[in-house]
Coordinates of C-alpha atoms and ligand atoms in Angstrom, one line a residue:
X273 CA 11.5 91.2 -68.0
X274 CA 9.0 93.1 -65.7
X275 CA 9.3 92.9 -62.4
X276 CA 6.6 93.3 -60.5
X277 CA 5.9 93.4 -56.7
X278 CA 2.4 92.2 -55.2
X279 CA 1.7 93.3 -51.2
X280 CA -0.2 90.6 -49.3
X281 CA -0.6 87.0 -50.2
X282 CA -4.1 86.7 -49.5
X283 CA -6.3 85.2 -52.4
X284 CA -5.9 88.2 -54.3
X285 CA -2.2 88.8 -54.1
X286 CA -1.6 84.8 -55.1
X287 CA -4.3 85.1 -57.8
X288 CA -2.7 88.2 -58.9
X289 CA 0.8 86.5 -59.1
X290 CA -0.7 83.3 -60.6
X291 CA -2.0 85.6 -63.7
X292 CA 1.1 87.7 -64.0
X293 CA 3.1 84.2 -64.0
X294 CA 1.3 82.9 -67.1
X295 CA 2.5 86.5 -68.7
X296 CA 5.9 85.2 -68.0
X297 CA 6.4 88.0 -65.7
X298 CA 9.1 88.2 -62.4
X299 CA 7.1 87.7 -59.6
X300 CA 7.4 88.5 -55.9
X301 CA 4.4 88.3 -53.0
X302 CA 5.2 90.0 -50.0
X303 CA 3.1 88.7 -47.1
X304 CA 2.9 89.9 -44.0
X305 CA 2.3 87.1 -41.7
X306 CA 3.9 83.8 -41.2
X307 CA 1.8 82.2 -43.9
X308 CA 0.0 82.9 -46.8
X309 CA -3.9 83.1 -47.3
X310 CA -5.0 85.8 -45.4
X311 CA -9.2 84.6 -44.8
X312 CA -8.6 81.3 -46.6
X313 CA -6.8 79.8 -44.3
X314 CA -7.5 76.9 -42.4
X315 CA -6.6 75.8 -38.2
X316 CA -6.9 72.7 -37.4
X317 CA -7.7 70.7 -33.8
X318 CA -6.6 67.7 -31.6
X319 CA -9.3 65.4 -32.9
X320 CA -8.6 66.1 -36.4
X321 CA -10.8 68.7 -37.0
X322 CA -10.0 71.4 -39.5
X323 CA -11.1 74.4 -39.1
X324 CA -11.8 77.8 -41.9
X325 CA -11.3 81.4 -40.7
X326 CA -13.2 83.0 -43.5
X327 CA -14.3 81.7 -46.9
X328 CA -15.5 78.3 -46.2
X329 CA -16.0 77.0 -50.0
X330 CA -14.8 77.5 -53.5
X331 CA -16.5 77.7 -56.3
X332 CA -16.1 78.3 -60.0
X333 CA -16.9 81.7 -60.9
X334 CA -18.1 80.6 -64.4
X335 CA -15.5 83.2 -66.2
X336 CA -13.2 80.7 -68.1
X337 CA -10.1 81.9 -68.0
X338 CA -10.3 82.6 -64.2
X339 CA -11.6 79.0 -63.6
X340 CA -8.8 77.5 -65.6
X341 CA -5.7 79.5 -63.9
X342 CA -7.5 79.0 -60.4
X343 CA -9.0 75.0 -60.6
X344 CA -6.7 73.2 -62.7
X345 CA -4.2 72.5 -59.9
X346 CA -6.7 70.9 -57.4
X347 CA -5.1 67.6 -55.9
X348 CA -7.5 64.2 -55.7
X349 CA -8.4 65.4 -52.4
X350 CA -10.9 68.2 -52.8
X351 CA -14.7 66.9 -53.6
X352 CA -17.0 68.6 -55.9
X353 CA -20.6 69.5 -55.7
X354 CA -22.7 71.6 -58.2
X355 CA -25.3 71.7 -55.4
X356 CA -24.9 73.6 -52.3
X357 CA -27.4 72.2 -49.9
X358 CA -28.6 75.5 -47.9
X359 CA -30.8 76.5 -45.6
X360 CA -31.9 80.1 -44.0
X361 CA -33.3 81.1 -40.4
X362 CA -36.1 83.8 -40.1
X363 CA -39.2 84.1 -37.7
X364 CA -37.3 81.4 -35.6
X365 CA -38.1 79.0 -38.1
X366 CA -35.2 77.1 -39.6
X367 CA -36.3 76.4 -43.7
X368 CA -34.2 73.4 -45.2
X369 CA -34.0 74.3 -48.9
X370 CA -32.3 77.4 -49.4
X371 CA -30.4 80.1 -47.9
X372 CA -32.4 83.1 -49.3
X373 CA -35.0 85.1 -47.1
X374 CA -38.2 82.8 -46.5
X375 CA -41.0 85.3 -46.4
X376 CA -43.2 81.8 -46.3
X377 CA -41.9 82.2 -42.5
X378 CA -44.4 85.1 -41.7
X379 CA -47.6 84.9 -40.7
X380 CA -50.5 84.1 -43.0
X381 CA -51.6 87.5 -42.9
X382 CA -48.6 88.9 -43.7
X383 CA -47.6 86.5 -46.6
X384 CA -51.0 87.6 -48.3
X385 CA -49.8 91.7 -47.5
X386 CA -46.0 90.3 -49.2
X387 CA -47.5 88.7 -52.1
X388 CA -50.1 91.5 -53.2
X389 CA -47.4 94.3 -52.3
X390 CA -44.3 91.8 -54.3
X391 CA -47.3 92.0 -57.0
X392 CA -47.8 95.7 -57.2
X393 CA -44.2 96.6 -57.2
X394 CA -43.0 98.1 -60.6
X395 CA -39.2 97.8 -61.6
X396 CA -36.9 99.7 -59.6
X397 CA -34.5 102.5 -61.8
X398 CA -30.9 101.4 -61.4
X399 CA -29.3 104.4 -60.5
X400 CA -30.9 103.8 -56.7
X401 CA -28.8 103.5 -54.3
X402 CA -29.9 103.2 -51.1
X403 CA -30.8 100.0 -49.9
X404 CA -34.0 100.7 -47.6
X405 CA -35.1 102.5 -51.2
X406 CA -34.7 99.8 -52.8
X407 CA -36.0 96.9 -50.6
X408 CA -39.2 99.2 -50.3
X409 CA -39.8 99.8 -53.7
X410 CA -38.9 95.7 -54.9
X411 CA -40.9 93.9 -51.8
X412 CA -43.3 96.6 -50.5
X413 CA -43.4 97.6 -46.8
X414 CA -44.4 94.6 -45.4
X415 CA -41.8 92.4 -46.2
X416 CA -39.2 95.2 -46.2
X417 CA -40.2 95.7 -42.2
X418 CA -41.2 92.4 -40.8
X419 CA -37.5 90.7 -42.8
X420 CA -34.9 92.3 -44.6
X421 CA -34.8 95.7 -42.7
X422 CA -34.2 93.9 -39.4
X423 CA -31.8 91.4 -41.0
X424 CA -29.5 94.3 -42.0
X425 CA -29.5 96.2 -38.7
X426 CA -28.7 93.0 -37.0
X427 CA -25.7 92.2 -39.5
X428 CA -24.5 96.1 -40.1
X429 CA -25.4 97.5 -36.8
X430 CA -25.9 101.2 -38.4
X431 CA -29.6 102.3 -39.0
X432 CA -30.5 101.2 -42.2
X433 CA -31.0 104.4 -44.0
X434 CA -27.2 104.5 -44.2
X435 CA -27.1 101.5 -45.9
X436 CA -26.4 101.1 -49.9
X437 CA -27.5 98.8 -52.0
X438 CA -24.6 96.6 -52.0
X439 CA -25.5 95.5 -48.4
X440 CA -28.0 93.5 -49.3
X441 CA -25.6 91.3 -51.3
X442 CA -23.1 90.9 -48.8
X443 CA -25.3 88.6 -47.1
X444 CA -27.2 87.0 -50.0
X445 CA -30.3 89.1 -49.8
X446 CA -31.2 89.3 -53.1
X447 CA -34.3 87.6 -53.8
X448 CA -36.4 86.0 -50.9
X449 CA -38.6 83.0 -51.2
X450 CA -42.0 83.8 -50.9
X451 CA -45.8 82.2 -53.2
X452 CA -45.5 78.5 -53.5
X453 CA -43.2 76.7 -56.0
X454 CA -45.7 76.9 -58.8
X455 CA -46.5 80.2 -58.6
X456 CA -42.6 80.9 -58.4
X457 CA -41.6 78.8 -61.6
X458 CA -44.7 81.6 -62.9
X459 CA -43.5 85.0 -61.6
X460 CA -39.7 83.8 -62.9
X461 CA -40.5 83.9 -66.5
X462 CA -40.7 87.5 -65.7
X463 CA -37.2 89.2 -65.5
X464 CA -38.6 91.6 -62.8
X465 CA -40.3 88.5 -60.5
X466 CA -36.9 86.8 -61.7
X467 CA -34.8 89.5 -60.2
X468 CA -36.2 89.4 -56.9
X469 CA -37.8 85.6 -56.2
X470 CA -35.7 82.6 -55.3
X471 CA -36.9 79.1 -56.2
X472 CA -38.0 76.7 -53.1
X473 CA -35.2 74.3 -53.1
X474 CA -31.0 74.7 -54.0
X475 CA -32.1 71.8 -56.3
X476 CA -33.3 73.9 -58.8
X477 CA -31.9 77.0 -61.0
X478 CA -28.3 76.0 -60.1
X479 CA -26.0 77.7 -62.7
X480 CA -23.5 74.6 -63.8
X481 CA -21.3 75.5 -61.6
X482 CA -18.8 73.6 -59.5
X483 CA -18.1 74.1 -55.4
X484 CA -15.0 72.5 -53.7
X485 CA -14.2 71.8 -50.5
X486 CA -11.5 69.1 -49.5
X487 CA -11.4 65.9 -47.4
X488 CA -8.8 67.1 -45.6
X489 CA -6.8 70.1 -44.6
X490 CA -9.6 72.6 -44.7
X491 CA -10.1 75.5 -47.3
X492 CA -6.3 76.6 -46.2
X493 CA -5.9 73.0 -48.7
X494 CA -6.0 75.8 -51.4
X495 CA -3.6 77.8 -50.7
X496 CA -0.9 75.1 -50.0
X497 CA -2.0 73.9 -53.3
X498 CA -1.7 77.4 -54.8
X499 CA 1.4 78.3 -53.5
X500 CA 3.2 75.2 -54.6
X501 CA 1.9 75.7 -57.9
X502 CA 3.3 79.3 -58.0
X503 CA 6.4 78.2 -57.0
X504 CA 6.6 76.0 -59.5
X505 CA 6.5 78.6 -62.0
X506 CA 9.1 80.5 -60.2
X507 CA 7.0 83.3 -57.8
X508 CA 8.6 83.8 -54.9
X509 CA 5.7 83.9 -51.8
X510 CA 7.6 85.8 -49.5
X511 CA 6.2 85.5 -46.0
X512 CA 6.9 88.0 -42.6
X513 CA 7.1 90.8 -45.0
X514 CA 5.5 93.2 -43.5
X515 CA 5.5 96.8 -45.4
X516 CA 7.1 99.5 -43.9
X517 CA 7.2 102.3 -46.5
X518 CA 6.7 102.3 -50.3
X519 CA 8.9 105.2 -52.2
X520 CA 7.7 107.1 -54.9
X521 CA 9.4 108.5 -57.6
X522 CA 7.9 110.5 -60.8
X523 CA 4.5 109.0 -60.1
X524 CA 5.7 105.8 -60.2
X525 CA 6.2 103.7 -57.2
X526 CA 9.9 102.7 -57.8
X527 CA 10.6 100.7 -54.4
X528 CA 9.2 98.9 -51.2
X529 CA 11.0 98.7 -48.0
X530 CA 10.5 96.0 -45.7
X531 CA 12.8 94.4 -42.6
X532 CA 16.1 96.7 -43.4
X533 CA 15.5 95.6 -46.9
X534 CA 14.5 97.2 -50.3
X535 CA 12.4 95.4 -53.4
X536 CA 13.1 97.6 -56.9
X537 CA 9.8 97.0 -59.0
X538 CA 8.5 98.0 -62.0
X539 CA 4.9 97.4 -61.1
X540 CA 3.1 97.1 -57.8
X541 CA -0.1 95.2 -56.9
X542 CA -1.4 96.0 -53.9
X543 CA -4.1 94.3 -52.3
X544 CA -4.4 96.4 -48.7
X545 CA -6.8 99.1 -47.8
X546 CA -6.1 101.7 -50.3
X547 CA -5.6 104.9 -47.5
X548 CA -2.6 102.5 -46.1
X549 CA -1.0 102.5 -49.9
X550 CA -1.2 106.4 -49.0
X551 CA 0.2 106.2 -45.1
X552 CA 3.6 104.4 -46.7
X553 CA 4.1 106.5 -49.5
X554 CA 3.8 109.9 -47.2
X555 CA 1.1 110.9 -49.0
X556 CA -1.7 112.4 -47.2
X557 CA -5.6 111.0 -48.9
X558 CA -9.3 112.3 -48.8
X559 CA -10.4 109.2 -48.7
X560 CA -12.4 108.9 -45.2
X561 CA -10.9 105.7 -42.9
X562 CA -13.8 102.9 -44.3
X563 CA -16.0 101.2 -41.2
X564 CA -15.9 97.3 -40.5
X565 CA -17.6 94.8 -38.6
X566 CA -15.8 92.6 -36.3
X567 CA -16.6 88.8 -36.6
X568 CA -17.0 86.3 -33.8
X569 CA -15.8 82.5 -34.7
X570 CA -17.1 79.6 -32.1
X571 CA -16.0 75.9 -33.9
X572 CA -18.0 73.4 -31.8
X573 CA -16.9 69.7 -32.0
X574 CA -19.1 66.8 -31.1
X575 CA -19.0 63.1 -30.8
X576 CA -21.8 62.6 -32.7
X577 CA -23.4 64.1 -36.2
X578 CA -25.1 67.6 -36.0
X579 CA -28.9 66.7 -37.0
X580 CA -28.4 68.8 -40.9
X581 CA -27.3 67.4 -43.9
X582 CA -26.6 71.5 -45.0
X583 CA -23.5 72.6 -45.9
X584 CA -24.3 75.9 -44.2
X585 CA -27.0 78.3 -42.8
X586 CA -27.8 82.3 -43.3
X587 CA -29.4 83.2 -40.4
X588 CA -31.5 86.7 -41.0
X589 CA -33.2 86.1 -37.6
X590 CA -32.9 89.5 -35.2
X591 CA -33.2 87.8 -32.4
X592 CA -30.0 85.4 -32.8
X593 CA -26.2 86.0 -32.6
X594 CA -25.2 83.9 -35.3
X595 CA -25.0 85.4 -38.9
X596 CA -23.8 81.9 -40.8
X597 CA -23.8 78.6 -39.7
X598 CA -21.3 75.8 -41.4
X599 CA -21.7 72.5 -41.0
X600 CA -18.0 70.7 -42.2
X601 CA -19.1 67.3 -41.7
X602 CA -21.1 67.5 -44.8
X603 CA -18.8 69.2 -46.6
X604 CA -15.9 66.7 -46.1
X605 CA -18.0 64.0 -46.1
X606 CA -15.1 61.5 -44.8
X607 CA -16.7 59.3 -41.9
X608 CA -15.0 61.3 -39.1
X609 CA -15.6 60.3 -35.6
X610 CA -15.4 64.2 -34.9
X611 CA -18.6 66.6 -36.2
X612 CA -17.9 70.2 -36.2
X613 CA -19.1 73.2 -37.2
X614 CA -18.4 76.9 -37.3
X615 CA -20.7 79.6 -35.9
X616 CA -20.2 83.3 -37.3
X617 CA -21.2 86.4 -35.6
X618 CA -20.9 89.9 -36.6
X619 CA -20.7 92.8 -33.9
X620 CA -18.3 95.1 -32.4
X621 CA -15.2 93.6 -30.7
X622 CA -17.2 94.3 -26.8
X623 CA -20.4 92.8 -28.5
X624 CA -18.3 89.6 -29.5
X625 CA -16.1 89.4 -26.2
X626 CA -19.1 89.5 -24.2
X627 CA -20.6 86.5 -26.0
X628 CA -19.9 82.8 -25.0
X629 CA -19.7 79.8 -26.5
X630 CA -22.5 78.3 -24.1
X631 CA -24.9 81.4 -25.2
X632 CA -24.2 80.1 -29.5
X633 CA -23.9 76.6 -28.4
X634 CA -28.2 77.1 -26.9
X635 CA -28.4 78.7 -30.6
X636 CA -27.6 75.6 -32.3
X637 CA -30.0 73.3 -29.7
X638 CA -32.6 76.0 -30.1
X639 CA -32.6 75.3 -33.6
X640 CA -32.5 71.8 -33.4
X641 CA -28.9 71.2 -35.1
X642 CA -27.5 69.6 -31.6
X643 CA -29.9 67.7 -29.4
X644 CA -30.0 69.1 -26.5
X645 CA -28.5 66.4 -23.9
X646 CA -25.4 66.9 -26.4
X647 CA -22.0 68.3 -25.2
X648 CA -19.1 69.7 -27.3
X649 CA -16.0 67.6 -26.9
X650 CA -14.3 70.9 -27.9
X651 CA -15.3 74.6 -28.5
X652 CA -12.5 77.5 -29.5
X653 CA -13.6 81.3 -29.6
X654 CA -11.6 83.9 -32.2
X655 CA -12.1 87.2 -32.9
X656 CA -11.4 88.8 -36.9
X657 CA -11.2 92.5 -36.2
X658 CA -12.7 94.1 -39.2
X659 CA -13.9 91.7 -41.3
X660 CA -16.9 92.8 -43.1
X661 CA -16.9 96.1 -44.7
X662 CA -20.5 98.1 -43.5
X663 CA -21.6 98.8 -46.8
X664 CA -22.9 102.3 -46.0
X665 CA -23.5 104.8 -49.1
X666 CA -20.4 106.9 -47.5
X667 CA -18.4 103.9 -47.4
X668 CA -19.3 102.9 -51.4
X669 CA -18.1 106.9 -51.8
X670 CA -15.2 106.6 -49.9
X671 CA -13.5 103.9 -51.3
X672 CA -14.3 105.4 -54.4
X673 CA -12.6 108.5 -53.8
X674 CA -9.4 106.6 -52.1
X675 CA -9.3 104.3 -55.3
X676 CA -9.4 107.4 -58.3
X677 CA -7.0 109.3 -56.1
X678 CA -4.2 106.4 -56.3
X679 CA -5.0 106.2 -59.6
X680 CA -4.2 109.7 -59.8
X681 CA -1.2 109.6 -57.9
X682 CA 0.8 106.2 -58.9
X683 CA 0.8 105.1 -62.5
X684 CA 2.3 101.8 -61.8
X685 CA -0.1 100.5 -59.4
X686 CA -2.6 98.1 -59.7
X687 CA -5.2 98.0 -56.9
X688 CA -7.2 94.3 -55.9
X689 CA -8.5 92.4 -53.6
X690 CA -11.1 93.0 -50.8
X691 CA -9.6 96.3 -49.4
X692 CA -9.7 98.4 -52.9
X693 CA -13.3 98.5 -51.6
X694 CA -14.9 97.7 -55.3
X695 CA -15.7 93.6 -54.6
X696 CA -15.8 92.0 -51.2
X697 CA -16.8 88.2 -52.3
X698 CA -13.8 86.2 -53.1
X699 CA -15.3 85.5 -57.0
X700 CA -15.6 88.7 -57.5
X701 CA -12.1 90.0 -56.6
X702 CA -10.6 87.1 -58.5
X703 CA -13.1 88.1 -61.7
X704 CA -11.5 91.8 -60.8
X705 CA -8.0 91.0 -60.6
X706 CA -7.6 88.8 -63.8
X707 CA -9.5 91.7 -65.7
X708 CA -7.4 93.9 -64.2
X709 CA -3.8 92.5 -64.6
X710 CA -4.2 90.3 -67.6
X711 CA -4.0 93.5 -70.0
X712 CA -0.8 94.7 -68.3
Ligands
LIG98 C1 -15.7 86.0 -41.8 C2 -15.6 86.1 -43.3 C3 -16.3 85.2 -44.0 C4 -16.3 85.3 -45.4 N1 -16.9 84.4 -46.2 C5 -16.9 84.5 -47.5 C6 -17.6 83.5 -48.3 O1 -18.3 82.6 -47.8 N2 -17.6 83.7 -49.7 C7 -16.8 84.6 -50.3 O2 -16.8 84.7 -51.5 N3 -16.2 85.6 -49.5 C8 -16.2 85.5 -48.2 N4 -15.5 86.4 -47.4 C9 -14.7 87.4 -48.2 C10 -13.4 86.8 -48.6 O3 -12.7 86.3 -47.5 C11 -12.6 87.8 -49.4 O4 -13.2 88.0 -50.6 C12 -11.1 87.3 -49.7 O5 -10.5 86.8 -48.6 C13 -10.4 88.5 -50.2 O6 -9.0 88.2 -50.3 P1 -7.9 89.3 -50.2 O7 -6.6 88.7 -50.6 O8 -8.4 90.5 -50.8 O9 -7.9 89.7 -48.6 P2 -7.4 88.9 -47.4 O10 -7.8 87.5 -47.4 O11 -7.7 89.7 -46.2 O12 -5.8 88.9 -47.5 C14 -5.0 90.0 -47.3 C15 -3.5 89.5 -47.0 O13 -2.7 90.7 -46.8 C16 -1.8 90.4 -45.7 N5 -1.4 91.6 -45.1 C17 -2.0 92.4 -44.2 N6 -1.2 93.5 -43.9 C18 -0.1 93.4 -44.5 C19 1.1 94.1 -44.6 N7 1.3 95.3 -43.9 N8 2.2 93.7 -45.4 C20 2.0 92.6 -46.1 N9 0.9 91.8 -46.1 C21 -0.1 92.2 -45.3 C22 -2.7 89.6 -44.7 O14 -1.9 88.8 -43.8 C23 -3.4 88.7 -45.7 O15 -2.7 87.5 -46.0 C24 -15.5 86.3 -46.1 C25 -14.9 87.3 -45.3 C26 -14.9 87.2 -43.9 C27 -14.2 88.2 -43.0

């Protein structure tokens, strides 16, 4: 029987191992820190709160197989929703009904600039890669400059111009919201107008699909769940395993050493940045060291209900730290006498140190999601060094070069997960690594 290693036990490495177990395959996930999960996991507080570090919600990823081998162990305790309930921040201006750009925020002269510009705009060729290029040429200048250029330098921190296209989806800015409804529902029975405008309200166009979030135990609830089921089904999850070098014999990775001990496999997966696959085989790489944003965490707990009933909020305005804002009391929906919710912030580590919790907390009474005599009951900081890639055109090259060189270099390696630099969004990688592994 093959026996296959897999290196972290993030959502990729367990989703990698959960595949390879239904191939009947001998499994072992080495993870490197005391538990599993990598960015799903879940903290949880004295009044009962629980907490997400990352990833805040599931969802099906409408490929079948994936959604069977990833959903069909769910306990009683997770709720489903096929609607998200959403809402975005631009211009100051909180909008309630979806989380896309709201182009309906600027001024009335500008939205009549936006819509005859949005008009004029013919399709954009697909080999384009740069995404200033390509906000230009699908918006027009108006709507490129007064919205989604300044979104990106707040959330990349690089001049824009660097930027490939792929930034924009990072952060969900893919179509903006912009006419009325009617006019909309109109310009959307065009692929192009389809391509680039978002209905008014998360109530319509929603693909079938379902979200998941659980009463209790936070998003970490998966990967409890996960692991147990992989257990189960005889994969060992491994955890304090961190990798200290990988051998390499023939082209073929024969061996990992970890802790004074060795792991003989006849296949690796490896879901870590690719150059460090390189650093612990001895091998030196061209691939270029990729750039990340650090993110900021504040969790906020109150006595009383944050005025939303959104599950979360993308926040494209310049002028405000926060990049996401999630409201867990909606998505547990289980008649707490604790209300929480999670503030994101992307920066460098001194940008994020610098920031406090009173300076967020202002944020959320600003935009009218605390009232403002309010006081948290509780409020944690955290810092995640080098969490979200910069999605620069060097950086899509990079990873590019990093990943064709292994390729190159170890024939018995399959690369996943966030840091192989091809997908960031959890979907994706899990849509990646089933491709990927279930023809091995
Ligand atoms: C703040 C934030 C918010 C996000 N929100 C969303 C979202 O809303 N929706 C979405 O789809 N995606 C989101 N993402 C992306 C999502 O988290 C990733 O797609 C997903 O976590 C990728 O899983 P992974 O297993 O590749 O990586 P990770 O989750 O990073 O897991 C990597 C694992 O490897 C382990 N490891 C590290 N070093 C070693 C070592 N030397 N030896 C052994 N093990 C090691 C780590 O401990 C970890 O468990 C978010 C990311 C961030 C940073």
């Amino acid at each position: 029987m093959k026996n296959i290693c897999v290196v972290g036990g993030g959502i990729a490495g367990l989703f990698a191992a959960r595949v390879l177990a239904e191939k009947n395959y001998q499994v072992k996930v080495l993870e490197g820190a005391a538990e599993p999960g990598g960015l799903l996991r879940s903290f949880h507080g004295p009044h009962g709160q629980d907490f997400d570090y990352g990833t805040h919600v599931m969802r099906e990823t409408g490929h079948s197989e994936v959604d069977a081998l990833m959903f069909s162990h769910l306990s009683d305790e997770w709720r489903s929703f096929e609607i998200l309930k959403t809402g975005s921040v631009a211009g100051g201006q909180l909008y309630k009904h979806s989380a896309f750009t709201n182009g309906n925020s600027l001024s009335p002269e500008d939205r009549t600039k936006v819509e005859s510009e949005f008009l004029n705009c013919t399709p954009v060729k697909k080999e384009l890669d740069s995404a200033k290029d390509y906000v230009y040429q699908s918006y027009g200048p108006t709507y490129s400059e007064k919205l989604f250029l300044p979104a990106l330098a707040k959330f990349y921190g690089v001049p824009t111009e660097e930027l490939h296209k792929n930034a924009l989806r990072q952060f969900g800015m893919t179509r903006m919201v912009g006419f009325t409804s009617e006019k909309t529902h109109e310009l959307k029975k065009d692929s192009w107008g389809d391509e680039r405008l978002a209905f008014h309200s998360f109530e319509e166009g929603s693909a079938g699909l379902n979200n998941f979030y659980p009463r209790t135990g936070g998003i970490g609830r998966f990967i409890t769940e996960l692991r147990a089921d992989l257990e189960s089904r005889g994969v060992e999850v491994l955890c304090n395993q961190k990798i200290e070098s990988v051998q390499v014999k023939d082209g073929k990775v024969s061996s990992l050493q970890v802790g004074g001990q060795s792991f003989d496999l006849d296949h690796l997966v490896w879901t870590l940045p690719v150059p460090f696959l390189h650093k612990m085989a001895g091998q030196s790489s061209p691939a270029k060291e990729l750039k990340f944003r650090d993110v900021g965490l504040f969790y906020f707990t109150f006595e009383e209900p944050l005025t939303t009933d959104l599950y979360y909020i993308m926040n494209f305005d310049p002028d405000l730290h926060s990049f996401r804002i999630t409201f867990y009391q909606n998505l547990k929906a289980n008649n707490e006498k604790h209300f929480s919710c999670c503030v994101e912030v992307l920066g460098s580590g001194a940008d994020i140190e610098k920031l406090s919790s009173s300076e967020v907390l202002e944020e959320l009474k600003g935009l009218g999601l605390v009232k403002s005599e309010v006081l948290p009951v509780e409020e944690q900081k955290m810092t995640f060094p080098k969490g979200f890639p910069i999605m620069t055109k060097d950086f899509a090259k990079s990873s590019r070069e990093g990943y064709d060189e292994a390729m190159k270099l170890y024939s018995n390696v399959s690369l996943v997960g966030r840091s192989a630099g091809k997908v960031f969004f959890t979907n994706d990688v899990l849509i990646d690594t089933y491709e990927l592994l279930n023809s091995l």
